[in-house]
GROMACS .gro file of N, CA and C in nm:
model
  201
    1PHE      N    1  -1.043  -2.436  -0.614
    1PHE     CA    2  -0.921  -2.440  -0.694
    1PHE      C    3  -0.865  -2.300  -0.716
    2THR      N    4  -0.952  -2.205  -0.750
    2THR     CA    5  -0.909  -2.067  -0.772
    2THR      C    6  -0.850  -2.008  -0.645
    3ALA      N    7  -0.910  -2.038  -0.531
    3ALA     CA    8  -0.859  -1.989  -0.404
    3ALA      C    9  -0.719  -2.042  -0.377
    4LEU      N   10  -0.694  -2.167  -0.416
    4LEU     CA   11  -0.561  -2.228  -0.398
    4LEU      C   12  -0.456  -2.155  -0.481
    5ILE      N   13  -0.492  -2.125  -0.604
    5ILE     CA   14  -0.400  -2.054  -0.693
    5ILE      C   15  -0.374  -1.914  -0.637
    6ARG      N   16  -0.479  -1.848  -0.593
    6ARG     CA   17  -0.465  -1.713  -0.538
    6ARG      C   18  -0.374  -1.714  -0.416
    7ARG      N   19  -0.391  -1.813  -0.330
    7ARG     CA   20  -0.307  -1.823  -0.210
    7ARG      C   21  -0.161  -1.847  -0.248
    8ASP      N   22  -0.139  -1.933  -0.347
    8ASP     CA   23  -0.003  -1.960  -0.394
    8ASP      C   24   0.060  -1.831  -0.448
    9ASP      N   25  -0.017  -1.755  -0.525
    9ASP     CA   26   0.032  -1.628  -0.579
    9ASP      C   27   0.066  -1.531  -0.466
   10GLU      N   28  -0.020  -1.524  -0.365
   10GLU     CA   29   0.004  -1.435  -0.252
   10GLU      C   30   0.132  -1.473  -0.179
   11GLU      N   31   0.155  -1.601  -0.162
   11GLU     CA   32   0.277  -1.647  -0.095
   11GLU      C   33   0.401  -1.611  -0.177
   12ARG      N   34   0.393  -1.630  -0.307
   12ARG     CA   35   0.507  -1.596  -0.395
   12ARG      C   36   0.536  -1.447  -0.390
   13ILE      N   37   0.431  -1.366  -0.393
   13ILE     CA   38   0.448  -1.221  -0.387
   13ILE      C   39   0.508  -1.181  -0.253
   14HIS      N   40   0.459  -1.240  -0.146
   14HIS     CA   41   0.511  -1.208  -0.013
   14HIS      C   42   0.660  -1.243  -0.003
   15LYS      N   43   0.696  -1.358  -0.053
   15LYS     CA   44   0.838  -1.399  -0.050
   15LYS      C   45   0.924  -1.306  -0.135
   16ALA      N   46   0.871  -1.266  -0.250
   16ALA     CA   47   0.946  -1.173  -0.337
   16ALA      C   48   0.963  -1.038  -0.268
   17MET      N   49   0.858  -0.992  -0.199
   17MET     CA   50   0.865  -0.863  -0.129
   17MET      C   51   0.970  -0.867  -0.018
   18GLU      N   52   0.989  -0.983   0.043
   18GLU     CA   53   1.090  -0.996   0.148
   18GLU      C   54   1.231  -0.974   0.094
   19LYS      N   55   1.249  -0.991  -0.034
   19LYS     CA   56   1.381  -0.972  -0.096
   19LYS      C   57   1.415  -0.825  -0.115
   20LEU      N   58   1.315  -0.738  -0.104
   20LEU     CA   59   1.336  -0.595  -0.121
   20LEU      C   60   1.390  -0.533   0.007
   21SER      N   61   1.458  -0.421  -0.008
   21SER     CA   62   1.505  -0.348   0.110
   21SER      C   63   1.385  -0.278   0.175
   22ASN      N   64   1.403  -0.233   0.298
   22ASN     CA   65   1.297  -0.159   0.367
   22ASN      C   66   1.257  -0.035   0.289
   23LYS      N   67   1.356   0.032   0.231
   23LYS     CA   68   1.332   0.153   0.154
   23LYS      C   69   1.247   0.122   0.029
   24GLN      N   70   1.278   0.011  -0.037
   24GLN     CA   71   1.203  -0.029  -0.156
   24GLN      C   72   1.059  -0.066  -0.120
   25ARG      N   73   1.043  -0.140  -0.010
   25ARG     CA   74   0.907  -0.177   0.034
   25ARG      C   75   0.827  -0.054   0.072
   26ALA      N   76   0.892   0.042   0.138
   26ALA     CA   77   0.824   0.166   0.178
   26ALA      C   78   0.777   0.243   0.054
   27LEU      N   79   0.858   0.246  -0.049
   27LEU     CA   80   0.820   0.315  -0.172
   27LEU      C   81   0.698   0.248  -0.236
   28LEU      N   82   0.699   0.116  -0.243
   28LEU     CA   83   0.584   0.044  -0.299
   28LEU      C   84   0.459   0.065  -0.213
   29GLU      N   85   0.477   0.071  -0.083
   29GLU     CA   86   0.365   0.097   0.009
   29GLU      C   87   0.299   0.230  -0.024
   30LYS      N   88   0.381   0.332  -0.047
   30LYS     CA   89   0.326   0.464  -0.079
   30LYS      C   90   0.254   0.463  -0.214
   31VAL      N   91   0.313   0.395  -0.312
   31VAL     CA   92   0.255   0.394  -0.446
   31VAL      C   93   0.126   0.313  -0.451
   32PHE      N   94   0.128   0.192  -0.395
   32PHE     CA   95   0.014   0.103  -0.411
   32PHE      C   96  -0.087   0.106  -0.298
   33ASN      N   97  -0.043   0.117  -0.174
   33ASN     CA   98  -0.138   0.115  -0.063
   33ASN      C   99  -0.190   0.253  -0.027
   34GLN      N  100  -0.104   0.353  -0.043
   34GLN     CA  101  -0.146   0.490  -0.012
   34GLN      C  102  -0.186   0.567  -0.136
   35ASN      N  103  -0.175   0.503  -0.252
   35ASN     CA  104  -0.214   0.563  -0.381
   35ASN      C  105  -0.149   0.699  -0.407
   36MET      N  106  -0.024   0.712  -0.367
   36MET     CA  107   0.047   0.838  -0.391
   36MET      C  108   0.114   0.832  -0.527
   37SER      N  109   0.117   0.946  -0.594
   37SER     CA  110   0.187   0.954  -0.721
   37SER      C  111   0.336   0.973  -0.693
   38LEU      N  112   0.418   0.946  -0.794
   38LEU     CA  113   0.562   0.966  -0.776
   38LEU      C  114   0.593   1.113  -0.750
   39ARG      N  115   0.515   1.201  -0.810
   39ARG     CA  116   0.535   1.345  -0.787
   39ARG      C  117   0.507   1.381  -0.641
   40GLU      N  118   0.401   1.324  -0.585
   40GLU     CA  119   0.370   1.349  -0.444
   40GLU      C  120   0.482   1.296  -0.354
   41ILE      N  121   0.529   1.177  -0.384
   41ILE     CA  122   0.637   1.117  -0.305
   41ILE      C  123   0.764   1.201  -0.318
   42ALA      N  124   0.791   1.250  -0.439
   42ALA     CA  125   0.908   1.334  -0.463
   42ALA      C  126   0.902   1.461  -0.377
   43ARG      N  127   0.786   1.524  -0.375
   43ARG     CA  128   0.770   1.644  -0.293
   43ARG      C  129   0.789   1.613  -0.145
   44GLN      N  130   0.734   1.502  -0.102
   44GLN     CA  131   0.739   1.463   0.040
   44GLN      C  132   0.881   1.426   0.084
   45THR      N  133   0.954   1.358  -0.003
   45THR     CA  134   1.085   1.304   0.035
   45THR      C  135   1.203   1.389  -0.009
   46GLY      N  136   1.181   1.477  -0.105
   46GLY     CA  137   1.291   1.557  -0.157
   46GLY      C  138   1.373   1.483  -0.261
   47VAL      N  139   1.326   1.366  -0.303
   47VAL     CA  140   1.392   1.287  -0.407
   47VAL      C  141   1.325   1.322  -0.540
   48SER      N  142   1.402   1.335  -0.646
   48SER     CA  143   1.345   1.375  -0.775
   48SER      C  144   1.251   1.267  -0.830
   49HIS      N  145   1.156   1.312  -0.910
   49HIS     CA  146   1.061   1.222  -0.975
   49HIS      C  147   1.138   1.120  -1.060
   50GLN      N  148   1.239   1.167  -1.131
   50GLN     CA  149   1.319   1.080  -1.217
   50GLN      C  150   1.389   0.971  -1.135
   51ALA      N  151   1.445   1.008  -1.021
   51ALA     CA  152   1.513   0.910  -0.936
   51ALA      C  153   1.414   0.807  -0.883
   52LEU      N  154   1.295   0.852  -0.848
   52LEU     CA  155   1.192   0.758  -0.800
   52LEU      C  156   1.149   0.663  -0.912
   53SER      N  157   1.138   0.716  -1.033
   53SER     CA  158   1.102   0.631  -1.148
   53SER      C  159   1.207   0.522  -1.168
   54LYS      N  160   1.332   0.559  -1.155
   54LYS     CA  161   1.440   0.461  -1.169
   54LYS      C  162   1.434   0.357  -1.057
   55GLN      N  163   1.405   0.402  -0.935
   55GLN     CA  164   1.394   0.311  -0.822
   55GLN      C  165   1.281   0.210  -0.845
   56ILE      N  166   1.168   0.259  -0.896
   56ILE     CA  167   1.053   0.171  -0.924
   56ILE      C  168   1.092   0.068  -1.030
   57ALA      N  169   1.165   0.111  -1.132
   57ALA     CA  170   1.207   0.019  -1.238
   57ALA      C  171   1.298  -0.091  -1.180
   58VAL      N  172   1.387  -0.053  -1.091
   58VAL     CA  173   1.477  -0.151  -1.027
   58VAL      C  174   1.395  -0.248  -0.942
   59ILE      N  175   1.297  -0.195  -0.869
   59ILE     CA  176   1.211  -0.279  -0.785
   59ILE      C  177   1.135  -0.379  -0.871
   60TYR      N  178   1.074  -0.332  -0.979
   60TYR     CA  179   0.999  -0.422  -1.068
   60TYR      C  180   1.088  -0.531  -1.125
   61LYS      N  181   1.209  -0.494  -1.165
   61LYS     CA  182   1.303  -0.591  -1.220
   61LYS      C  183   1.338  -0.696  -1.115
   62LYS      N  184   1.361  -0.650  -0.993
   62LYS     CA  185   1.395  -0.741  -0.885
   62LYS      C  186   1.278  -0.834  -0.854
   63LEU      N  187   1.157  -0.780  -0.848
   63LEU     CA  188   1.039  -0.863  -0.820
   63LEU      C  189   1.016  -0.965  -0.931
   64LYS      N  190   1.034  -0.919  -1.053
   64LYS     CA  191   1.013  -1.008  -1.169
   64LYS      C  192   1.105  -1.131  -1.162
   65LYS      N  193   1.226  -1.107  -1.112
   65LYS     CA  194   1.323  -1.215  -1.101
   65LYS      C  195   1.273  -1.324  -1.002
   66PHE      N  196   1.201  -1.282  -0.900
   66PHE     CA  197   1.157  -1.375  -0.797
   66PHE      C  198   1.016  -1.429  -0.821
   67LEU      N  199   0.947  -1.377  -0.920
   67LEU     CA  200   0.810  -1.424  -0.945
   67LEU      C  201   0.804  -1.514  -1.063
   0.00000   0.00000   0.00000
């Protein structure tokens, strides 16, 4: 039963992630899969930490709408 719920959650998350732009998915990839801090990403991309924080907030809001 728990595996069924977990699979359902995974499917919902996957579908929600598809709603994000490539740029938004790439940012989440760096934060969660590569364990990079926003400061590291800011240095790497030349985007300010504040702008990245705002982008993450928009992403979370968008994901929340689909979950």
